[in-house]
């Protein structure tokens, strides 16, 4: 119900912005990357600070040369935007103030599936007056999905993400679709995990996954959470260990299929 209310609000707000806004600000890593696919640099007044981070942003190269902002209302208002893109659970104070000043704001939740990724691209494309460009991005993504489906027709087994602090991804997550497109069943979903959360080590061992997935976020940094990743029980699983770059999985977009391709190929690097 919560998700339906969010999308309902987006539809009701559909006429709140100009037909083709020329000064667009994005305050969220994921909306940064959707926007970069749809409009030229001259229409982007600013992006979030994370937009140029090669660890987190798939399109960090495309963001070079653009202004970045911290996300407070004062600096955004100074840019005189005609549309601001935000995440639905971030910069809430800024979002409220911008709306009080009459600025058009489009808030997007985190995508939890490929279908939601396509819906968000379509929503932003409509808001920025680039529906045709949005449909082209979606069509290219769908074509890549079909190509991967042919490569990954035979299931390769179970793949289980396992990250710092013993966290994993289960059903109803973007990660689940990434794994499926790469030819694997989600171990987190098999273990009964809904969304993102803790996967007890005992349950992970009982799954006997064929592939154990890590990401490259703070990889090699000694933290209390990372100590669990060195547990002897993991070494005894006999599972293949693969690392998926965080920039390919943090936000929804065509780059998710690059992560799926890595899985289908059994590892490697992009």
PDB file of C-alpha atoms in Angstrom:
ATOM      1  CA  UNK A   1       0.000   0.000   0.000  1.00  0.00           C
ATOM      2  CA  UNK A   2       2.825   2.425   0.862  1.00  0.00           C
ATOM      3  CA  UNK A   3       4.369   1.968  -2.576  1.00  0.00           C
ATOM      4  CA  UNK A   4       1.035   2.549  -4.292  1.00  0.00           C
ATOM      5  CA  UNK A   5       0.527   5.769  -2.320  1.00  0.00           C
ATOM      6  CA  UNK A   6       3.971   7.003  -3.388  1.00  0.00           C
ATOM      7  CA  UNK A   7       3.316   6.337  -7.076  1.00  0.00           C
ATOM      8  CA  UNK A   8      -0.143   7.866  -6.710  1.00  0.00           C
ATOM      9  CA  UNK A   9       1.398  11.077  -5.381  1.00  0.00           C
ATOM     10  CA  UNK A  10       3.773  11.148  -8.339  1.00  0.00           C
ATOM     11  CA  UNK A  11       0.895  10.865 -10.783  1.00  0.00           C
ATOM     12  CA  UNK A  12      -1.107  13.570  -9.015  1.00  0.00           C
ATOM     13  CA  UNK A  13       1.915  15.849  -9.151  1.00  0.00           C
ATOM     14  CA  UNK A  14       2.376  15.227 -12.876  1.00  0.00           C
ATOM     15  CA  UNK A  15       1.345  18.766 -13.879  1.00  0.00           C
ATOM     16  CA  UNK A  16       3.338  20.563 -11.161  1.00  0.00           C
ATOM     17  CA  UNK A  17       6.423  21.228 -13.298  1.00  0.00           C
ATOM     18  CA  UNK A  18       7.140  22.951 -16.573  1.00  0.00           C
ATOM     19  CA  UNK A  19       6.703  20.951 -19.773  1.00  0.00           C
ATOM     20  CA  UNK A  20      10.450  21.146 -20.419  1.00  0.00           C
ATOM     21  CA  UNK A  21      12.339  22.401 -17.342  1.00  0.00           C
ATOM     22  CA  UNK A  22      15.696  23.967 -18.182  1.00  0.00           C
ATOM     23  CA  UNK A  23      17.257  24.249 -14.711  1.00  0.00           C
ATOM     24  CA  UNK A  24      17.059  20.850 -13.062  1.00  0.00           C
ATOM     25  CA  UNK A  25      18.665  19.930  -9.739  1.00  0.00           C
ATOM     26  CA  UNK A  26      19.064  16.377  -8.441  1.00  0.00           C
ATOM     27  CA  UNK A  27      19.782  15.740  -4.747  1.00  0.00           C
ATOM     28  CA  UNK A  28      19.938  11.945  -4.809  1.00  0.00           C
ATOM     29  CA  UNK A  29      22.513   9.562  -6.276  1.00  0.00           C
ATOM     30  CA  UNK A  30      19.883   7.496  -8.070  1.00  0.00           C
ATOM     31  CA  UNK A  31      17.959  10.441  -9.508  1.00  0.00           C
ATOM     32  CA  UNK A  32      21.331  11.883 -10.622  1.00  0.00           C
ATOM     33  CA  UNK A  33      21.878   8.877 -12.827  1.00  0.00           C
ATOM     34  CA  UNK A  34      18.386   8.774 -14.264  1.00  0.00           C
ATOM     35  CA  UNK A  35      18.666  12.464 -15.144  1.00  0.00           C
ATOM     36  CA  UNK A  36      22.081  12.059 -16.790  1.00  0.00           C
ATOM     37  CA  UNK A  37      20.557   9.571 -19.241  1.00  0.00           C
ATOM     38  CA  UNK A  38      17.808  11.942 -20.307  1.00  0.00           C
ATOM     39  CA  UNK A  39      18.977  15.543 -20.660  1.00  0.00           C
ATOM     40  CA  UNK A  40      22.134  17.382 -21.801  1.00  0.00           C
ATOM     41  CA  UNK A  41      24.479  19.010 -19.278  1.00  0.00           C
ATOM     42  CA  UNK A  42      23.236  22.510 -20.000  1.00  0.00           C
ATOM     43  CA  UNK A  43      19.848  21.633 -18.480  1.00  0.00           C
ATOM     44  CA  UNK A  44      21.354  20.289 -15.240  1.00  0.00           C
ATOM     45  CA  UNK A  45      21.930  23.037 -12.662  1.00  0.00           C
ATOM     46  CA  UNK A  46      23.430  20.662 -10.090  1.00  0.00           C
ATOM     47  CA  UNK A  47      23.746  17.056  -8.967  1.00  0.00           C
ATOM     48  CA  UNK A  48      24.363  15.434  -5.587  1.00  0.00           C
ATOM     49  CA  UNK A  49      27.840  15.146  -4.096  1.00  0.00           C
ATOM     50  CA  UNK A  50      27.873  11.392  -4.771  1.00  0.00           C
ATOM     51  CA  UNK A  51      27.298  11.799  -8.504  1.00  0.00           C
ATOM     52  CA  UNK A  52      31.050  11.825  -9.277  1.00  0.00           C
ATOM     53  CA  UNK A  53      32.029   9.045  -6.879  1.00  0.00           C
ATOM     54  CA  UNK A  54      33.381   6.127  -8.987  1.00  0.00           C
ATOM     55  CA  UNK A  55      32.641   3.673  -6.168  1.00  0.00           C
ATOM     56  CA  UNK A  56      28.940   4.503  -5.983  1.00  0.00           C
ATOM     57  CA  UNK A  57      27.904   6.085  -9.287  1.00  0.00           C
ATOM     58  CA  UNK A  58      27.675   4.063 -12.492  1.00  0.00           C
ATOM     59  CA  UNK A  59      27.635   7.300 -14.511  1.00  0.00           C
ATOM     60  CA  UNK A  60      30.363   9.119 -12.576  1.00  0.00           C
ATOM     61  CA  UNK A  61      32.192   9.964 -15.810  1.00  0.00           C
ATOM     62  CA  UNK A  62      29.076  11.511 -17.325  1.00  0.00           C
ATOM     63  CA  UNK A  63      28.719  13.723 -14.219  1.00  0.00           C
ATOM     64  CA  UNK A  64      32.125  15.353 -14.648  1.00  0.00           C
ATOM     65  CA  UNK A  65      31.999  19.090 -15.242  1.00  0.00           C
ATOM     66  CA  UNK A  66      28.650  19.556 -13.512  1.00  0.00           C
ATOM     67  CA  UNK A  67      28.081  21.449 -10.281  1.00  0.00           C
ATOM     68  CA  UNK A  68      27.378  19.472  -7.112  1.00  0.00           C
ATOM     69  CA  UNK A  69      25.499  20.553  -3.991  1.00  0.00           C
ATOM     70  CA  UNK A  70      25.219  19.330  -0.413  1.00  0.00           C
ATOM     71  CA  UNK A  71      21.444  19.324  -0.538  1.00  0.00           C
ATOM     72  CA  UNK A  72      20.418  22.146   1.788  1.00  0.00           C
ATOM     73  CA  UNK A  73      17.522  24.353   0.751  1.00  0.00           C
ATOM     74  CA  UNK A  74      19.488  27.630   0.670  1.00  0.00           C
ATOM     75  CA  UNK A  75      21.996  26.497  -1.969  1.00  0.00           C
ATOM     76  CA  UNK A  76      19.277  24.850  -4.059  1.00  0.00           C
ATOM     77  CA  UNK A  77      17.043  27.949  -3.982  1.00  0.00           C
ATOM     78  CA  UNK A  78      20.021  30.068  -5.058  1.00  0.00           C
ATOM     79  CA  UNK A  79      20.203  28.024  -8.265  1.00  0.00           C
ATOM     80  CA  UNK A  80      16.617  28.990  -9.140  1.00  0.00           C
ATOM     81  CA  UNK A  81      15.625  25.517 -10.385  1.00  0.00           C
ATOM     82  CA  UNK A  82      12.375  24.823 -12.167  1.00  0.00           C
ATOM     83  CA  UNK A  83      12.488  21.147 -11.100  1.00  0.00           C
ATOM     84  CA  UNK A  84      14.241  19.317  -8.254  1.00  0.00           C
ATOM     85  CA  UNK A  85      14.603  15.532  -8.129  1.00  0.00           C
ATOM     86  CA  UNK A  86      14.960  13.906  -4.708  1.00  0.00           C
ATOM     87  CA  UNK A  87      14.786  10.512  -3.042  1.00  0.00           C
ATOM     88  CA  UNK A  88      11.602   9.903  -1.078  1.00  0.00           C
ATOM     89  CA  UNK A  89      13.492   9.049   2.132  1.00  0.00           C
ATOM     90  CA  UNK A  90      16.387  11.539   1.898  1.00  0.00           C
ATOM     91  CA  UNK A  91      16.670  15.342   2.217  1.00  0.00           C
ATOM     92  CA  UNK A  92      13.127  15.472   3.621  1.00  0.00           C
ATOM     93  CA  UNK A  93      13.659  18.830   5.359  1.00  0.00           C
ATOM     94  CA  UNK A  94      14.997  20.353   2.137  1.00  0.00           C
ATOM     95  CA  UNK A  95      12.125  18.854   0.148  1.00  0.00           C
ATOM     96  CA  UNK A  96       9.554  20.374   2.490  1.00  0.00           C
ATOM     97  CA  UNK A  97      11.160  23.831   2.350  1.00  0.00           C
ATOM     98  CA  UNK A  98      11.477  23.780  -1.443  1.00  0.00           C
ATOM     99  CA  UNK A  99       7.804  22.957  -1.818  1.00  0.00           C
ATOM    100  CA  UNK A 100       6.907  25.760   0.602  1.00  0.00           C
ATOM    101  CA  UNK A 101       8.792  28.135  -1.718  1.00  0.00           C
ATOM    102  CA  UNK A 102       6.800  26.858  -4.698  1.00  0.00           C
ATOM    103  CA  UNK A 103       9.589  24.812  -6.281  1.00  0.00           C
ATOM    104  CA  UNK A 104       8.424  21.747  -8.238  1.00  0.00           C
ATOM    105  CA  UNK A 105       9.855  18.627  -6.566  1.00  0.00           C
ATOM    106  CA  UNK A 106       9.673  15.047  -7.815  1.00  0.00           C
ATOM    107  CA  UNK A 107      10.406  12.427  -5.146  1.00  0.00           C
ATOM    108  CA  UNK A 108      11.291   8.866  -6.141  1.00  0.00           C
ATOM    109  CA  UNK A 109      11.547   5.818  -3.881  1.00  0.00           C
ATOM    110  CA  UNK A 110      14.403   3.353  -4.261  1.00  0.00           C
ATOM    111  CA  UNK A 111      13.713   0.909  -7.102  1.00  0.00           C
ATOM    112  CA  UNK A 112      13.074  -2.660  -5.930  1.00  0.00           C
ATOM    113  CA  UNK A 113      12.800  -4.368  -9.327  1.00  0.00           C
ATOM    114  CA  UNK A 114      13.610  -3.899 -12.991  1.00  0.00           C
ATOM    115  CA  UNK A 115       9.962  -3.028 -13.634  1.00  0.00           C
ATOM    116  CA  UNK A 116      10.217  -0.199 -11.100  1.00  0.00           C
ATOM    117  CA  UNK A 117      13.445   0.981 -12.739  1.00  0.00           C
ATOM    118  CA  UNK A 118      11.621   1.289 -16.051  1.00  0.00           C
ATOM    119  CA  UNK A 119       8.684   3.061 -14.377  1.00  0.00           C
ATOM    120  CA  UNK A 120      11.015   5.588 -12.747  1.00  0.00           C
ATOM    121  CA  UNK A 121      12.850   6.324 -15.987  1.00  0.00           C
ATOM    122  CA  UNK A 122       9.482   6.895 -17.634  1.00  0.00           C
ATOM    123  CA  UNK A 123       8.303   9.159 -14.776  1.00  0.00           C
ATOM    124  CA  UNK A 124      11.415  11.351 -14.848  1.00  0.00           C
ATOM    125  CA  UNK A 125      11.433  11.453 -18.649  1.00  0.00           C
ATOM    126  CA  UNK A 126       7.878  12.779 -18.630  1.00  0.00           C
ATOM    127  CA  UNK A 127       8.760  15.352 -15.957  1.00  0.00           C
ATOM    128  CA  UNK A 128      11.715  16.727 -17.940  1.00  0.00           C
ATOM    129  CA  UNK A 129       9.895  16.686 -21.286  1.00  0.00           C
ATOM    130  CA  UNK A 130      11.967  13.840 -22.734  1.00  0.00           C
ATOM    131  CA  UNK A 131       9.482  10.975 -23.011  1.00  0.00           C
ATOM    132  CA  UNK A 132      10.916   9.751 -26.318  1.00  0.00           C
ATOM    133  CA  UNK A 133      14.417   9.630 -24.866  1.00  0.00           C
ATOM    134  CA  UNK A 134      13.089   7.770 -21.842  1.00  0.00           C
ATOM    135  CA  UNK A 135      11.436   5.146 -24.018  1.00  0.00           C
ATOM    136  CA  UNK A 136      14.689   4.689 -25.942  1.00  0.00           C
ATOM    137  CA  UNK A 137      16.575   4.033 -22.685  1.00  0.00           C
ATOM    138  CA  UNK A 138      13.893   1.571 -21.586  1.00  0.00           C
ATOM    139  CA  UNK A 139      13.897  -0.226 -24.957  1.00  0.00           C
ATOM    140  CA  UNK A 140      17.680  -0.646 -24.833  1.00  0.00           C
ATOM    141  CA  UNK A 141      17.419  -2.057 -21.318  1.00  0.00           C
ATOM    142  CA  UNK A 142      14.693  -4.504 -22.347  1.00  0.00           C
ATOM    143  CA  UNK A 143      16.765  -5.652 -25.332  1.00  0.00           C
ATOM    144  CA  UNK A 144      19.733  -6.318 -23.027  1.00  0.00           C
ATOM    145  CA  UNK A 145      17.462  -8.297 -20.689  1.00  0.00           C
ATOM    146  CA  UNK A 146      16.316 -10.502 -23.579  1.00  0.00           C
ATOM    147  CA  UNK A 147      19.897 -11.075 -24.676  1.00  0.00           C
ATOM    148  CA  UNK A 148      20.911 -12.094 -21.178  1.00  0.00           C
ATOM    149  CA  UNK A 149      17.886 -14.363 -20.888  1.00  0.00           C
ATOM    150  CA  UNK A 150      19.240 -16.387 -23.797  1.00  0.00           C
ATOM    151  CA  UNK A 151      22.672 -16.669 -22.199  1.00  0.00           C
ATOM    152  CA  UNK A 152      21.287 -17.472 -18.754  1.00  0.00           C
ATOM    153  CA  UNK A 153      18.468 -19.802 -19.746  1.00  0.00           C
ATOM    154  CA  UNK A 154      19.977 -22.646 -17.739  1.00  0.00           C
ATOM    155  CA  UNK A 155      19.988 -21.781 -14.051  1.00  0.00           C
ATOM    156  CA  UNK A 156      23.492 -21.875 -12.601  1.00  0.00           C
ATOM    157  CA  UNK A 157      22.448 -22.471  -8.988  1.00  0.00           C
ATOM    158  CA  UNK A 158      22.044 -20.263  -5.938  1.00  0.00           C
ATOM    159  CA  UNK A 159      23.862 -16.983  -5.404  1.00  0.00           C
ATOM    160  CA  UNK A 160      23.779 -15.255  -2.031  1.00  0.00           C
ATOM    161  CA  UNK A 161      24.953 -11.704  -1.340  1.00  0.00           C
ATOM    162  CA  UNK A 162      26.752 -11.456   1.999  1.00  0.00           C
ATOM    163  CA  UNK A 163      28.047  -8.107   3.143  1.00  0.00           C
ATOM    164  CA  UNK A 164      29.506  -6.326   6.129  1.00  0.00           C
ATOM    165  CA  UNK A 165      27.593  -7.048   9.317  1.00  0.00           C
ATOM    166  CA  UNK A 166      26.070 -10.219   7.870  1.00  0.00           C
ATOM    167  CA  UNK A 167      23.581  -8.322   5.715  1.00  0.00           C
ATOM    168  CA  UNK A 168      22.073  -9.712   2.534  1.00  0.00           C
ATOM    169  CA  UNK A 169      19.363  -9.114  -0.071  1.00  0.00           C
ATOM    170  CA  UNK A 170      16.260 -11.275  -0.332  1.00  0.00           C
ATOM    171  CA  UNK A 171      12.964 -11.191  -2.178  1.00  0.00           C
ATOM    172  CA  UNK A 172      11.510  -7.924  -3.495  1.00  0.00           C
ATOM    173  CA  UNK A 173      14.881  -6.287  -4.053  1.00  0.00           C
ATOM    174  CA  UNK A 174      16.706  -4.984  -7.084  1.00  0.00           C
ATOM    175  CA  UNK A 175      19.428  -7.502  -6.267  1.00  0.00           C
ATOM    176  CA  UNK A 176      16.965 -10.367  -6.737  1.00  0.00           C
ATOM    177  CA  UNK A 177      16.280  -9.289 -10.342  1.00  0.00           C
ATOM    178  CA  UNK A 178      20.011  -8.805 -10.980  1.00  0.00           C
ATOM    179  CA  UNK A 179      20.702 -12.362  -9.826  1.00  0.00           C
ATOM    180  CA  UNK A 180      17.845 -13.809 -11.858  1.00  0.00           C
ATOM    181  CA  UNK A 181      18.993 -12.040 -15.035  1.00  0.00           C
ATOM    182  CA  UNK A 182      22.467 -13.448 -14.431  1.00  0.00           C
ATOM    183  CA  UNK A 183      21.142 -17.003 -14.262  1.00  0.00           C
ATOM    184  CA  UNK A 184      20.976 -17.501 -10.490  1.00  0.00           C
ATOM    185  CA  UNK A 185      18.345 -18.043  -7.831  1.00  0.00           C
ATOM    186  CA  UNK A 186      18.521 -15.610  -4.905  1.00  0.00           C
ATOM    187  CA  UNK A 187      19.821 -17.379  -1.806  1.00  0.00           C
ATOM    188  CA  UNK A 188      18.494 -14.612   0.413  1.00  0.00           C
ATOM    189  CA  UNK A 189      14.996 -15.142  -0.977  1.00  0.00           C
ATOM    190  CA  UNK A 190      15.308 -18.921  -0.488  1.00  0.00           C
ATOM    191  CA  UNK A 191      16.236 -18.246   3.142  1.00  0.00           C
ATOM    192  CA  UNK A 192      13.005 -16.282   3.607  1.00  0.00           C
ATOM    193  CA  UNK A 193      14.584 -12.835   3.727  1.00  0.00           C
ATOM    194  CA  UNK A 194      12.261 -10.065   2.545  1.00  0.00           C
ATOM    195  CA  UNK A 195      14.048  -6.968   1.344  1.00  0.00           C
ATOM    196  CA  UNK A 196      17.462  -6.120   2.751  1.00  0.00           C
ATOM    197  CA  UNK A 197      18.438  -7.296   6.202  1.00  0.00           C
ATOM    198  CA  UNK A 198      20.510  -9.599   8.385  1.00  0.00           C
ATOM    199  CA  UNK A 199      21.103 -13.165   7.256  1.00  0.00           C
ATOM    200  CA  UNK A 200      22.342 -15.247  10.209  1.00  0.00           C
ATOM    201  CA  UNK A 201      25.539 -17.134   9.489  1.00  0.00           C
ATOM    202  CA  UNK A 202      23.872 -20.440  10.407  1.00  0.00           C
ATOM    203  CA  UNK A 203      21.143 -19.875   7.815  1.00  0.00           C
ATOM    204  CA  UNK A 204      23.705 -18.955   5.191  1.00  0.00           C
ATOM    205  CA  UNK A 205      25.669 -22.151   5.821  1.00  0.00           C
ATOM    206  CA  UNK A 206      22.470 -24.205   5.597  1.00  0.00           C
ATOM    207  CA  UNK A 207      21.786 -22.707   2.149  1.00  0.00           C
ATOM    208  CA  UNK A 208      25.061 -24.128   0.749  1.00  0.00           C
ATOM    209  CA  UNK A 209      25.151 -21.412  -1.964  1.00  0.00           C
ATOM    210  CA  UNK A 210      26.982 -22.054  -5.210  1.00  0.00           C
ATOM    211  CA  UNK A 211      28.156 -18.441  -5.318  1.00  0.00           C
ATOM    212  CA  UNK A 212      28.818 -16.041  -2.457  1.00  0.00           C
ATOM    213  CA  UNK A 213      28.664 -12.416  -3.525  1.00  0.00           C
ATOM    214  CA  UNK A 214      30.430  -9.481  -1.958  1.00  0.00           C
ATOM    215  CA  UNK A 215      30.641  -5.871  -3.043  1.00  0.00           C
ATOM    216  CA  UNK A 216      33.600  -3.527  -3.233  1.00  0.00           C
ATOM    217  CA  UNK A 217      32.277  -0.970  -0.755  1.00  0.00           C
ATOM    218  CA  UNK A 218      35.034  -0.389   1.852  1.00  0.00           C
ATOM    219  CA  UNK A 219      36.546  -3.655   0.741  1.00  0.00           C
ATOM    220  CA  UNK A 220      39.712  -4.392   2.689  1.00  0.00           C
ATOM    221  CA  UNK A 221      38.897  -1.823   5.377  1.00  0.00           C
ATOM    222  CA  UNK A 222      39.172  -3.337   8.853  1.00  0.00           C
ATOM    223  CA  UNK A 223      35.814  -2.824  10.554  1.00  0.00           C
ATOM    224  CA  UNK A 224      33.863  -4.819  13.112  1.00  0.00           C
ATOM    225  CA  UNK A 225      31.262  -5.638  10.465  1.00  0.00           C
ATOM    226  CA  UNK A 226      33.852  -6.890   7.980  1.00  0.00           C
ATOM    227  CA  UNK A 227      35.307  -9.345  10.517  1.00  0.00           C
ATOM    228  CA  UNK A 228      32.316 -11.619   9.949  1.00  0.00           C
ATOM    229  CA  UNK A 229      33.289 -11.946   6.275  1.00  0.00           C
ATOM    230  CA  UNK A 230      36.483 -13.705   7.394  1.00  0.00           C
ATOM    231  CA  UNK A 231      34.644 -16.350   9.424  1.00  0.00           C
ATOM    232  CA  UNK A 232      36.053 -19.889   8.852  1.00  0.00           C
ATOM    233  CA  UNK A 233      32.533 -21.175   8.143  1.00  0.00           C
ATOM    234  CA  UNK A 234      32.440 -19.124   4.949  1.00  0.00           C
ATOM    235  CA  UNK A 235      35.710 -20.599   3.731  1.00  0.00           C
ATOM    236  CA  UNK A 236      34.285 -24.067   4.352  1.00  0.00           C
ATOM    237  CA  UNK A 237      31.215 -23.543   2.198  1.00  0.00           C
ATOM    238  CA  UNK A 238      33.022 -24.419  -1.016  1.00  0.00           C
ATOM    239  CA  UNK A 239      31.160 -21.603  -2.770  1.00  0.00           C
ATOM    240  CA  UNK A 240      32.693 -19.507  -5.510  1.00  0.00           C
ATOM    241  CA  UNK A 241      33.352 -15.944  -4.323  1.00  0.00           C
ATOM    242  CA  UNK A 242      32.520 -13.096  -6.709  1.00  0.00           C
ATOM    243  CA  UNK A 243      32.635  -9.350  -6.230  1.00  0.00           C
ATOM    244  CA  UNK A 244      30.054  -7.114  -7.895  1.00  0.00           C
ATOM    245  CA  UNK A 245      30.999  -3.424  -8.132  1.00  0.00           C
ATOM    246  CA  UNK A 246      28.726  -1.349  -5.890  1.00  0.00           C
ATOM    247  CA  UNK A 247      28.198   1.218  -8.642  1.00  0.00           C
ATOM    248  CA  UNK A 248      26.324  -1.429 -10.660  1.00  0.00           C
ATOM    249  CA  UNK A 249      23.900  -2.375  -7.892  1.00  0.00           C
ATOM    250  CA  UNK A 250      23.273   0.650  -5.645  1.00  0.00           C
ATOM    251  CA  UNK A 251      20.801   2.367  -7.991  1.00  0.00           C
ATOM    252  CA  UNK A 252      18.426   1.058 -10.612  1.00  0.00           C
ATOM    253  CA  UNK A 253      19.384   1.467 -14.262  1.00  0.00           C
ATOM    254  CA  UNK A 254      20.766  -0.250 -17.365  1.00  0.00           C
ATOM    255  CA  UNK A 255      24.058  -0.780 -15.501  1.00  0.00           C
ATOM    256  CA  UNK A 256      22.295  -3.398 -13.341  1.00  0.00           C
ATOM    257  CA  UNK A 257      22.470  -5.655 -16.389  1.00  0.00           C
ATOM    258  CA  UNK A 258      26.251  -5.201 -16.462  1.00  0.00           C
ATOM    259  CA  UNK A 259      26.224  -6.796 -13.004  1.00  0.00           C
ATOM    260  CA  UNK A 260      23.993  -9.585 -14.325  1.00  0.00           C
ATOM    261  CA  UNK A 261      26.399 -10.114 -17.229  1.00  0.00           C
ATOM    262  CA  UNK A 262      29.303 -10.472 -14.789  1.00  0.00           C
ATOM    263  CA  UNK A 263      27.343 -13.171 -12.988  1.00  0.00           C
ATOM    264  CA  UNK A 264      26.453 -14.923 -16.229  1.00  0.00           C
ATOM    265  CA  UNK A 265      30.142 -14.936 -17.167  1.00  0.00           C
ATOM    266  CA  UNK A 266      31.161 -16.229 -13.763  1.00  0.00           C
ATOM    267  CA  UNK A 267      33.024 -13.145 -12.620  1.00  0.00           C
ATOM    268  CA  UNK A 268      35.542 -10.817 -14.165  1.00  0.00           C
ATOM    269  CA  UNK A 269      35.572  -7.068 -14.270  1.00  0.00           C
ATOM    270  CA  UNK A 270      34.088  -4.251 -16.325  1.00  0.00           C
TER     271      UNK A 270
END
